XYZ file of C-alpha atoms in Angstrom:
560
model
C 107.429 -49.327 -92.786
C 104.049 -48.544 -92.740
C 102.291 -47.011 -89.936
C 99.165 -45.311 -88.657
C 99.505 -41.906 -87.869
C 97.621 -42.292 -85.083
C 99.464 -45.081 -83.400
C 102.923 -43.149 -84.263
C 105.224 -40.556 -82.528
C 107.891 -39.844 -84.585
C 110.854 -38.035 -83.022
C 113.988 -36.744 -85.066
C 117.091 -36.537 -82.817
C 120.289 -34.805 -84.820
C 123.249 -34.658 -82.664
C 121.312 -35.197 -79.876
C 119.123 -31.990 -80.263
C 115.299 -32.702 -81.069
C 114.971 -31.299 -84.950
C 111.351 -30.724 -86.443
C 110.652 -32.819 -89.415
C 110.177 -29.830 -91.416
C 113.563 -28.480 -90.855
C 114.843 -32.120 -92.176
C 112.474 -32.612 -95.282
C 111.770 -35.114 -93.992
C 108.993 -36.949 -95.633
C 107.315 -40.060 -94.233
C 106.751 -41.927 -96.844
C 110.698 -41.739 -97.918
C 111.451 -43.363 -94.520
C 108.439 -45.473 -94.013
C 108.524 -48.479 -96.141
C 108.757 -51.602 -93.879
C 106.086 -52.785 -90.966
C 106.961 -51.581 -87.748
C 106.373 -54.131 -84.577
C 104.760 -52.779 -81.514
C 107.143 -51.607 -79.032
C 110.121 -49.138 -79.438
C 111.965 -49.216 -82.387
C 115.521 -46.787 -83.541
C 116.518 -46.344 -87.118
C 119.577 -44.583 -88.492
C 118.775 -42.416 -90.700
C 120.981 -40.610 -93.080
C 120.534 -36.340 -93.518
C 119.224 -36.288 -96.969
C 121.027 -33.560 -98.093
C 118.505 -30.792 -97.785
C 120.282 -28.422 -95.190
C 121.768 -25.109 -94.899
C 123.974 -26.096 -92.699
C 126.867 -27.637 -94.456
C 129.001 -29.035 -91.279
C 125.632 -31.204 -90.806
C 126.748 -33.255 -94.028
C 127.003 -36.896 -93.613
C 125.941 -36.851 -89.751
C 123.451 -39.277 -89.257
C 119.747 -39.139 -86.960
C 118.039 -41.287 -84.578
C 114.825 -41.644 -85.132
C 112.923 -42.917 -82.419
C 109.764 -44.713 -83.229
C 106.817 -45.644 -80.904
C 104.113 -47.500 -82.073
C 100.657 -48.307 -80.208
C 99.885 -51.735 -79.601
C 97.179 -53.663 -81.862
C 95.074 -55.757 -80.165
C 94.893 -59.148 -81.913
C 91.404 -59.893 -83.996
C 90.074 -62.808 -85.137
C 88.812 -63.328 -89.209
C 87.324 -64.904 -91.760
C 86.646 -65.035 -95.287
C 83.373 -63.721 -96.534
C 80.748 -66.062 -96.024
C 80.141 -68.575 -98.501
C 76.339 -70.645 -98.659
C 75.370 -73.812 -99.567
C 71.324 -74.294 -100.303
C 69.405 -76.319 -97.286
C 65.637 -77.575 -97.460
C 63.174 -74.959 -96.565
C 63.598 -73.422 -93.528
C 66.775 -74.189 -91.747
C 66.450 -73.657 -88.103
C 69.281 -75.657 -86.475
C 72.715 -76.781 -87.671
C 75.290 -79.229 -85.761
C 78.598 -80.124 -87.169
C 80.576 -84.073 -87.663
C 82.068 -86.395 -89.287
C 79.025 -88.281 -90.724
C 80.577 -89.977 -93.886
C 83.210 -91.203 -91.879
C 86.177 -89.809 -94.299
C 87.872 -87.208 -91.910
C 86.562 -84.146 -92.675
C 83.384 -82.509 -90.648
C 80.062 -82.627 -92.292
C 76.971 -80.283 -91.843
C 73.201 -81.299 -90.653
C 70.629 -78.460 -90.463
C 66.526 -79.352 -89.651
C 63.818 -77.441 -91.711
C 60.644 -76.486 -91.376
C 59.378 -75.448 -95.221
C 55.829 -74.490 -96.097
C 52.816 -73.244 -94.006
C 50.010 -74.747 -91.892
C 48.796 -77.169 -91.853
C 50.940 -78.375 -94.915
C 54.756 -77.890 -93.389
C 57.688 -79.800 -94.900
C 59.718 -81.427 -92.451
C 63.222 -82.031 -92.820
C 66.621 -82.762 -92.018
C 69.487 -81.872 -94.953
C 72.820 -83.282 -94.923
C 75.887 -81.707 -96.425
C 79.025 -83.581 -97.103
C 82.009 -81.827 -97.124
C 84.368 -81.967 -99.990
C 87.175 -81.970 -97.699
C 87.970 -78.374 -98.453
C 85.376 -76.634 -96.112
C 82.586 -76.548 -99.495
C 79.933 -78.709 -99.547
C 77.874 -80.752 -102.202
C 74.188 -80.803 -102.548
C 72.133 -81.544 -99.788
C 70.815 -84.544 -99.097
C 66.706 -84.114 -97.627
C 65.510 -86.865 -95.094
C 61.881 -86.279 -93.789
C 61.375 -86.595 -89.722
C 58.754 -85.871 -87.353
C 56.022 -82.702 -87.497
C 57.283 -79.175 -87.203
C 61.477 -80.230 -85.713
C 62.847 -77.621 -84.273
C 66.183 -79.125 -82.744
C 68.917 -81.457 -84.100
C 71.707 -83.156 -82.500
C 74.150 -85.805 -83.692
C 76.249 -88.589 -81.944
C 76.418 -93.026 -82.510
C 73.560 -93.466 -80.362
C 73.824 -97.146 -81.704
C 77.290 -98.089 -80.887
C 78.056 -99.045 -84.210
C 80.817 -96.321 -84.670
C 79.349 -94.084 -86.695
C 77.236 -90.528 -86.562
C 73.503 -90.790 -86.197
C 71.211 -87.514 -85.794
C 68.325 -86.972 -83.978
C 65.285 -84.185 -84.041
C 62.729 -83.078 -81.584
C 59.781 -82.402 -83.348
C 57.281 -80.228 -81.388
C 53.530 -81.927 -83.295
C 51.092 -79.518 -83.715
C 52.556 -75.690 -83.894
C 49.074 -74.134 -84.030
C 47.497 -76.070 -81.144
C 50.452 -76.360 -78.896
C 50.112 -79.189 -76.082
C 49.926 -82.018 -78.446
C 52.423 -85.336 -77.973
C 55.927 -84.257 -79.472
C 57.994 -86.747 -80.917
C 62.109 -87.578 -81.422
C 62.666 -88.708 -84.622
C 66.014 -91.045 -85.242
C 68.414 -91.282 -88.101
C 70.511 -94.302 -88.297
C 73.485 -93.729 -90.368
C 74.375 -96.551 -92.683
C 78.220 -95.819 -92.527
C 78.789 -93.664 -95.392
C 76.299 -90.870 -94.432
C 73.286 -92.152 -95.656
C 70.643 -92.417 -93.310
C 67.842 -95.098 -92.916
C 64.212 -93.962 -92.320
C 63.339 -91.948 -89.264
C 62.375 -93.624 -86.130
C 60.074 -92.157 -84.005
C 59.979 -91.842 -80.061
C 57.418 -90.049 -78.116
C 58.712 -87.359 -75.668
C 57.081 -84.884 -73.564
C 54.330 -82.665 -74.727
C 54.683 -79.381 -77.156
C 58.911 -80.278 -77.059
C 61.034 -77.530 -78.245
C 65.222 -78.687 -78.242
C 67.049 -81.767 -77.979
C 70.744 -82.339 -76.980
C 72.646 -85.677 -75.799
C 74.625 -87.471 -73.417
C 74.896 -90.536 -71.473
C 72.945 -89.525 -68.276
C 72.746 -93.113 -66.590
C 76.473 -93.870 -67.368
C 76.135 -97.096 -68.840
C 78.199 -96.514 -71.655
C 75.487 -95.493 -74.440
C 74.113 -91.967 -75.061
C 70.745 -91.172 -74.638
C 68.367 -88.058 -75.347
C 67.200 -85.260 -73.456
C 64.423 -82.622 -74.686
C 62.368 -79.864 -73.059
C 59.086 -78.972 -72.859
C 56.510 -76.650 -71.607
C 53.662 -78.166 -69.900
C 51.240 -75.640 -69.405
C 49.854 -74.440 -66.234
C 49.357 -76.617 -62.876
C 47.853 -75.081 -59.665
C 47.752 -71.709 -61.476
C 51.916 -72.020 -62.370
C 53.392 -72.951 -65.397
C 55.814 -75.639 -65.338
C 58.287 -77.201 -67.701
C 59.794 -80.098 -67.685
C 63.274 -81.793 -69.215
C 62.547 -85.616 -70.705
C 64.972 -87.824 -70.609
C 65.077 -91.202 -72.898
C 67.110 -93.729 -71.652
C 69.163 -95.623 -74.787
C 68.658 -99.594 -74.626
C 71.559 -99.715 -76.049
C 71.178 -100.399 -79.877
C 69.500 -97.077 -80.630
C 66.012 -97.656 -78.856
C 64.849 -95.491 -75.901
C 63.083 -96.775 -73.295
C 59.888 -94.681 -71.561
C 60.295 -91.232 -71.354
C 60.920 -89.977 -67.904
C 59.845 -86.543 -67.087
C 61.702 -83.867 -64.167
C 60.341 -80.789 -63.264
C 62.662 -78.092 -64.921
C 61.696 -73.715 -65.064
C 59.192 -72.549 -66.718
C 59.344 -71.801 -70.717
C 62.538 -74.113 -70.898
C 63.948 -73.213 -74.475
C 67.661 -74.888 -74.591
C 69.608 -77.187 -73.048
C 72.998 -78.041 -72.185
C 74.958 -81.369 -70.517
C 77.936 -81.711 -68.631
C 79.662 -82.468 -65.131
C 78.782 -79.066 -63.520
C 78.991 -80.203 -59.892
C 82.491 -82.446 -60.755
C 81.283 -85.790 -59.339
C 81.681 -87.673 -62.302
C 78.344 -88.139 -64.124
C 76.590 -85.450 -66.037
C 74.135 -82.743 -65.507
C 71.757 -80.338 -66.781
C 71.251 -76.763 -67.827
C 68.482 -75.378 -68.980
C 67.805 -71.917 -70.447
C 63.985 -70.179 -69.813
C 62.523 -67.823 -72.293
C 58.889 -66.822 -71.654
C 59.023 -63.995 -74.283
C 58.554 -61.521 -71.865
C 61.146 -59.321 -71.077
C 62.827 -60.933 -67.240
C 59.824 -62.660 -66.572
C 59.618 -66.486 -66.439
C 63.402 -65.989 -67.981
C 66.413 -67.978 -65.795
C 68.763 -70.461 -65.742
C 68.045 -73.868 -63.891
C 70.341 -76.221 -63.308
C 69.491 -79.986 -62.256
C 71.988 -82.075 -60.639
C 72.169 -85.745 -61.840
C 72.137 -88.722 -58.874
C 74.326 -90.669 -60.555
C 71.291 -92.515 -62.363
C 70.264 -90.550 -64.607
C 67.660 -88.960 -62.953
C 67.812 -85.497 -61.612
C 66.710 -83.208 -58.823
C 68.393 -80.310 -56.918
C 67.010 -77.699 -59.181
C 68.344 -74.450 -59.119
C 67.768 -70.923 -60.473
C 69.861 -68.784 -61.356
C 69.015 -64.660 -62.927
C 69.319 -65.119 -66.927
C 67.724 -62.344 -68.533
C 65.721 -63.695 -72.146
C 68.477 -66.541 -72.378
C 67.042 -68.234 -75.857
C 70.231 -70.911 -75.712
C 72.870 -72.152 -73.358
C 75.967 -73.896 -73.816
C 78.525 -75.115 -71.535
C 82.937 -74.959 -71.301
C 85.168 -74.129 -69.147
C 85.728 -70.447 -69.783
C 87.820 -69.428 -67.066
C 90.162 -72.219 -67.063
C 89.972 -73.314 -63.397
C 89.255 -77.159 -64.409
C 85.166 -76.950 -63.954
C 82.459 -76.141 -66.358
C 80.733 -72.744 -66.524
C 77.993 -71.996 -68.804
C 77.157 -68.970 -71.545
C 73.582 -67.906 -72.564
C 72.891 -66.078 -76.148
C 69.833 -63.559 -74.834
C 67.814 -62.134 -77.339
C 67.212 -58.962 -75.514
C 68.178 -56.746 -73.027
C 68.165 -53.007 -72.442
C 71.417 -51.186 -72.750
C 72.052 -47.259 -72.611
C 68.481 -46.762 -73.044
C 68.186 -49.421 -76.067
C 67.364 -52.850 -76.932
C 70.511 -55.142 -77.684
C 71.202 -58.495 -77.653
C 73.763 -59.930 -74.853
C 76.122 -63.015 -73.851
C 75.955 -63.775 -70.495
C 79.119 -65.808 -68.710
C 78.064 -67.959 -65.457
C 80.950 -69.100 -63.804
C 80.685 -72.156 -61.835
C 81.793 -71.544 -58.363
C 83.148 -75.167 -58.297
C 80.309 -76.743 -56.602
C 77.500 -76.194 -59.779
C 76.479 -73.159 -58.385
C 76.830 -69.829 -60.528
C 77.415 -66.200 -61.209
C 76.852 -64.495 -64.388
C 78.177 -61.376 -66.010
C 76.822 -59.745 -68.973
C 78.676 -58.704 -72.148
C 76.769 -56.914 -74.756
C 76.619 -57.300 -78.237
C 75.147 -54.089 -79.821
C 74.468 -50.545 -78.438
C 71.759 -49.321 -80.615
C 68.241 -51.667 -81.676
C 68.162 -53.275 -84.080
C 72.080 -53.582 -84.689
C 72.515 -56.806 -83.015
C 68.409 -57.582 -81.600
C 67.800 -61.458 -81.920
C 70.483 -63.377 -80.404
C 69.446 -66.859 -80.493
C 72.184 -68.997 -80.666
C 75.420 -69.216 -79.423
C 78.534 -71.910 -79.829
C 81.766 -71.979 -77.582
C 85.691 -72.608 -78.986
C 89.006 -71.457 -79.457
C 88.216 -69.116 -82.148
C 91.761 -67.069 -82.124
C 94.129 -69.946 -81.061
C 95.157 -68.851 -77.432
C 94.201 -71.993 -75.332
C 91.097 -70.547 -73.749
C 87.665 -70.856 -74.951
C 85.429 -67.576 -77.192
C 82.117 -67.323 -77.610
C 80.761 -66.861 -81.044
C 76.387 -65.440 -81.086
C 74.489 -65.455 -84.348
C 72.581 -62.040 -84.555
C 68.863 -63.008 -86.766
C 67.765 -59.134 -86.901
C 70.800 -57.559 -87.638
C 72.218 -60.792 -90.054
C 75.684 -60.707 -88.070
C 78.224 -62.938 -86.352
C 79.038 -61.446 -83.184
C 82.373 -63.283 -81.523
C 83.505 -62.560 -78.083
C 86.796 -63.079 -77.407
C 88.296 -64.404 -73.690
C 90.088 -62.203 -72.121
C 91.900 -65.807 -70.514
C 89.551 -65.249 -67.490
C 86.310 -66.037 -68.589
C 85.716 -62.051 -69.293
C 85.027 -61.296 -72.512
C 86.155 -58.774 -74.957
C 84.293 -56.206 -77.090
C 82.779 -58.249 -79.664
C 83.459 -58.306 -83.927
C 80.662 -58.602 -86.080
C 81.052 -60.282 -89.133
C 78.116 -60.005 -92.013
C 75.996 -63.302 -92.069
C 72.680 -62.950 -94.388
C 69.917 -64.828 -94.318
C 68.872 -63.735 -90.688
C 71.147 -66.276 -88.521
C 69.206 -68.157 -86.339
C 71.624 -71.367 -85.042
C 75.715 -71.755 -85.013
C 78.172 -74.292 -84.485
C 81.896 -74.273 -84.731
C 84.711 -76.849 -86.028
C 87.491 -77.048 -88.434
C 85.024 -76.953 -91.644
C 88.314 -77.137 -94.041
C 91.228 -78.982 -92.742
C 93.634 -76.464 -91.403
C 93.735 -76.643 -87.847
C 91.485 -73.653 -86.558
C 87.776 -73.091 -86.016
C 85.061 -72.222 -88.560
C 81.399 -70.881 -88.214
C 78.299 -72.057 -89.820
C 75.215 -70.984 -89.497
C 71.302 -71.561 -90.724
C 69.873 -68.874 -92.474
C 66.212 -69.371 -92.808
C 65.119 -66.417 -94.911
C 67.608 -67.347 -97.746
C 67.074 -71.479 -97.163
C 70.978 -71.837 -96.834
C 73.938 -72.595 -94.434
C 76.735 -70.016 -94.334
C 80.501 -70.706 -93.620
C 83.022 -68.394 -92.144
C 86.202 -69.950 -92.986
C 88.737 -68.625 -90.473
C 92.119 -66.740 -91.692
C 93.143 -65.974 -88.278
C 96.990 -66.967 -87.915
C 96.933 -69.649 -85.178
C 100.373 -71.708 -84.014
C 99.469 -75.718 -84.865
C 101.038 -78.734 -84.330
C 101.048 -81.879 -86.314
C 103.022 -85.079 -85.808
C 103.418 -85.149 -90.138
C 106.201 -83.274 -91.970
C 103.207 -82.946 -94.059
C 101.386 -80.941 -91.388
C 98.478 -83.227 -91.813
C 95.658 -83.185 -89.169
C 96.938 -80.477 -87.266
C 95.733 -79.214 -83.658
C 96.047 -76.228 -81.805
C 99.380 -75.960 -79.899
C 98.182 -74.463 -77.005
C 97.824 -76.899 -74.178
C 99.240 -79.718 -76.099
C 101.731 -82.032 -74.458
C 104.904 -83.026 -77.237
C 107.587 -85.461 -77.062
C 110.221 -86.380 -79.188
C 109.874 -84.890 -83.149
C 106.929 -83.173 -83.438
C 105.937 -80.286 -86.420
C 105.415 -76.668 -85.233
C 104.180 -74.108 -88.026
C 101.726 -70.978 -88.091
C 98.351 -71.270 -89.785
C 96.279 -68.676 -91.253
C 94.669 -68.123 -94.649
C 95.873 -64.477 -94.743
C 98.237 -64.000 -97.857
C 99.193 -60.612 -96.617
C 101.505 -61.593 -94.050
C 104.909 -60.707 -95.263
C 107.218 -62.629 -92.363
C 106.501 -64.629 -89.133
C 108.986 -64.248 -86.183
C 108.831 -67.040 -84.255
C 110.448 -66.734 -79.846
C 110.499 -69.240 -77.276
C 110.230 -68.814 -73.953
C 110.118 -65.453 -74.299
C 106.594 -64.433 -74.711
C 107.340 -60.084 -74.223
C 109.451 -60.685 -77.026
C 112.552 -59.172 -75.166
C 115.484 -61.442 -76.676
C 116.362 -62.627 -80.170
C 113.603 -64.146 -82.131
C 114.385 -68.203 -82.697
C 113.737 -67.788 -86.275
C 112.028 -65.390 -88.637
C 110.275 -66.969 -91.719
C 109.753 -64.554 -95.008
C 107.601 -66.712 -97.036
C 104.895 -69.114 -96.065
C 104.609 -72.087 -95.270
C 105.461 -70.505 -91.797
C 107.520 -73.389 -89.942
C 109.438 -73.480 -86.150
C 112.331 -75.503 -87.724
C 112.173 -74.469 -91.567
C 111.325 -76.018 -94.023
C 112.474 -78.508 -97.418
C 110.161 -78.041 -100.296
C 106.841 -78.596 -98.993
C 107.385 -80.675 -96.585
C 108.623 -79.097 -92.488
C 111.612 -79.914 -90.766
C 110.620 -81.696 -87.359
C 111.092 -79.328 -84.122
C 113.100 -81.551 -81.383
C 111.240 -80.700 -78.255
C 113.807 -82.670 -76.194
C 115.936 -79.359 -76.505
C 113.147 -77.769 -74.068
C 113.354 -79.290 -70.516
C 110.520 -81.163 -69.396
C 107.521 -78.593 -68.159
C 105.398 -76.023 -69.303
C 107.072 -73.879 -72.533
C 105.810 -71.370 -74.887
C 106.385 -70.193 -78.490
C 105.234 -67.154 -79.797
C 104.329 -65.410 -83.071
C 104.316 -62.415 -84.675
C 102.742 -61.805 -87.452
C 104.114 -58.932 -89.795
C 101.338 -57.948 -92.503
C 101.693 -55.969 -95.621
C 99.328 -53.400 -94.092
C 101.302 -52.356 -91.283
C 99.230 -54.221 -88.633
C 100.985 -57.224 -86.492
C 99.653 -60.055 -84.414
C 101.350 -61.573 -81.971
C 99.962 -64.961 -81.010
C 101.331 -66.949 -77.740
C 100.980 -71.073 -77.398
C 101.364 -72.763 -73.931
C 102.213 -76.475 -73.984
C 104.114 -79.135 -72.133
C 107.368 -81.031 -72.844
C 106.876 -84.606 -71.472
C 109.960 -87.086 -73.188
């Protein structure tokens, strides 16, 4: 076994009387040659026959291990880039080719004024989380924003970009430009919409509930009556991909990101908006606009937000409703300048409370948090929070402490200056990826997850697997444990008994890592009629050939 000094107390017990290790010869490397699982553990050991004491021949020792627990970590390959346009400054992830596997969009500004080059680059996945050359499609004047959903109904992925106009002589008409997908990926030639003045980001949703999705942007209007005032547009779809009038709603000042969802729970969707004037708490909150059921919106309310740059919205507490996280790109902690995650939980009603959770101690270590992107990065049911860092060219991810509290963060090298990150399952195994834009290096970046996750797939080929956790199962279904990590030397696998008190169900030496075994490379299917109907769990440990462990628990639900 092999284990950290510093986690270990090692106790030698000979006959019951407490014996120094130095009076045994006792060496640990002789005795340590297997991993040891957090918890207690007793070996027999035999005396090895280095003893004055003759009559001690043959007796054997208890040694009594205690090890320190490991917290669990989540990881990823080193980051892999594929070339963009000039300029990358946002990235969204889908299916745009329509063949399974997610696909990556970034929007560029290349080039200087007054002679930028804007663009939009697609990369297709290869199904294996790489991705071939770019495709470049030109849109609107200086985009800044990208989103991506079938805003014609014809069942495919379309993208859209806000496009702020002029960037030198801000005020000017900003546009939306529209992609049409032709099926396979390929996109037809921009559209363009006008939307409100000097527009910065661009999300979508359908706010009038008529079954299509329409666009929302923000802008910054300038002053009125010696106040500056923003505003969130909203385009209404006609329903093939068209967008009626733009119809402006009075939103904070500096608005700089957006988000959409049911925050209030009465069934349609709302806004949230994040305000960045630059200055340091100053013009810099969260507003929230409740929707009338129409699409139009009202109610606004403020809430403290300190240099929020983007906002995105989840339920991160796990009380049913939808709370909201800001990346800030500043804030001062012990005495320096850091970059932060802020949590505001939703009290139920669409009202909120944040907390703070910094990323970085000292400036410039993790300075620049601009983006942010919410998902079960580790595989436990609730929802992390992953920031890019441009300053300190990191990935900072947060993990949920299962109340919407968030643990110290991990930073994970990212060059290129990250500026915009999204999350999905880039190559086909069942847990979360990163990607990011990295505008100084004109590239996306990947982090390809190897954190072991429990899946489940209804294929004894363990095709298009899901997360276990919160999954209701009936009848055969195929449970196995994911993760890219060839250093994992067995996986114990309990049920029911998540402290790992009892007998382990079944411990598997070699991967692949199955509940039920498996026959050649195909799993054995897990009955879940042998569990009662109700709420169950299975959990993992993970045994590594470096002495660490993690232990991994899955809720789900038996309904047959």
């Amino acid at each position: 076994m092999r284990v950290s000094r510093a986690a270990l107390r090692l106790s030698v017990y000979w006959s019951g009387v407490q014996t120094s290790l130095s009076r045994l010869c006792l060496r640990l490397s002789q005795v340590v040659s297997a991993p040891l699982e957090t918890g207690a553990v007793s070996l027999h050991l035999k005396r090895m026959g280095m003893t004055t004491n003759a009559a001690l021949l043959g007796l054997a020792a208890t040694v009594a291990l205690s090890t320190a627990p490991v917290q669990a970590q989540v990881s990823f390959l080193p980051p892999q880039t594929f070339a963009t346009a000039d300029g990358p400054r946002s990235i969204v992830v889908g299916d745009l080719d329509g063949d399974g596997d997610l696909d990556l969009a970034t929007v560029n500004i290349g080039g200087s004024y007054p002679d930028f080059v804007n663009t939009v680059s697609v990369l297709k996945n290869n199904g294996n989380g790489t991705f071939a050359n770019a495709q470049t499609l030109a849109v609107g004047d200086y985009p800044t924003s990208i989103t991506v959903g079938d805003l014609d109904g014809d069942g495919d992925l379309d993208l859209a970009t806000v496009n702020i106009g002029d960037y030198v002589y801000p005020g000017f008409q900003s546009t939306v430009s529209v992609l049409r997908n032709n099926g396979n990926g390929t996109f037809a030639a921009a559209q363009s919409f006008t939307t409100g003045k000097s527009a910065f980001e661009i999300t979508i949703g359908d706010i009038d509930g008529d079954g299509d999705l329409d666009l929302v942007t923000t802008y910054g209007a300038g002053y009125t009556n010696s106040r500056y005032v923003g505003y969130v547009t909203v385009l209404k779809n006609n329903g093939n991909g068209t967008f009626a009038e733009p119809q402006d709603f009075p939103s904070g000042a500096y608005p700089t990101s957006i988000t959409i969802g049911d925050l209030d729970g009465d069934g349609d969707l709302d806004l949230a908006i994040a305000n960045n004037s630059g200055f340091r708490y100053f013009f810099s909150y969260l507003t929230v606009l409740k929707n009338d059921g129409n699409g139009n919106f009202g109610g606004r309310q403020d809430f403290g937000a300190s240099l929020a740059f983007d906002i995105e919205a989840g339920d991160l507490d796990g009380d049913g409703d939808l709370d909201l996280a800001t990346a800030n790109t500043s804030n001062v902690y012990n005495g320096f300048s850091t970059g932060s995650v802020t949590v505001f939980k939703n009290g139920g009603d669409g009202t909120f409370r944040g907390q703070t959770f910094y990323i970085g101690d000292s400036y410039p270590s993790n300075d620049g948090t601009y983006s942010l992107t919410i998902g079960d990065l580790d595989g436990d049911g609730d929802l992390d929070v992953a920031a890019a860092n441009s300053r300190s060219n990191t990935v900072s991810v947060l993990k949920n402490n299962g109340d919407g509290t968030l643990a110290t963060p991990q930073d994970f090298a990212n060059e290129g200056g990250p500026n915009s990150i999204a999350v999905g399952d880039l190559d086909e195994d069942g847990d979360l990826d990163l990607a990011t834009t990295s505008p100084s290096s004109d590239t996306v970046a990947t982090l390809q997850s190897t954190t072991p996750t429990l899946q489940l797939s209804l294929s004894p080929d363990r095709s298009n697997p899901v997360p276990l956790a919160g999954q209701t199962v009936s009848g055969d279904v195929y449970v196995f444990a994911s993760g890219k990590d060839a250093d994992f030397l067995r996986v114990r696998f309990f049920i029911d008994d998540p402290d790992r008190s009892g007998e382990s169900f079944r411990t598997e030496l070699a991967a692949p890592f199955d509940l039920s075994g498996a026959s050649g490379s195909k799993a054995n299917p897990s009955d879940s009629r042998a569990l009662t109907n109700g709420t169950h769990t299975i959990t993992a440990t993970f045994a590594r050939t470096d002495g660490t462990f993690r232990t991994i628990t899955s809720t789900f639900t038996v309904n047959n």
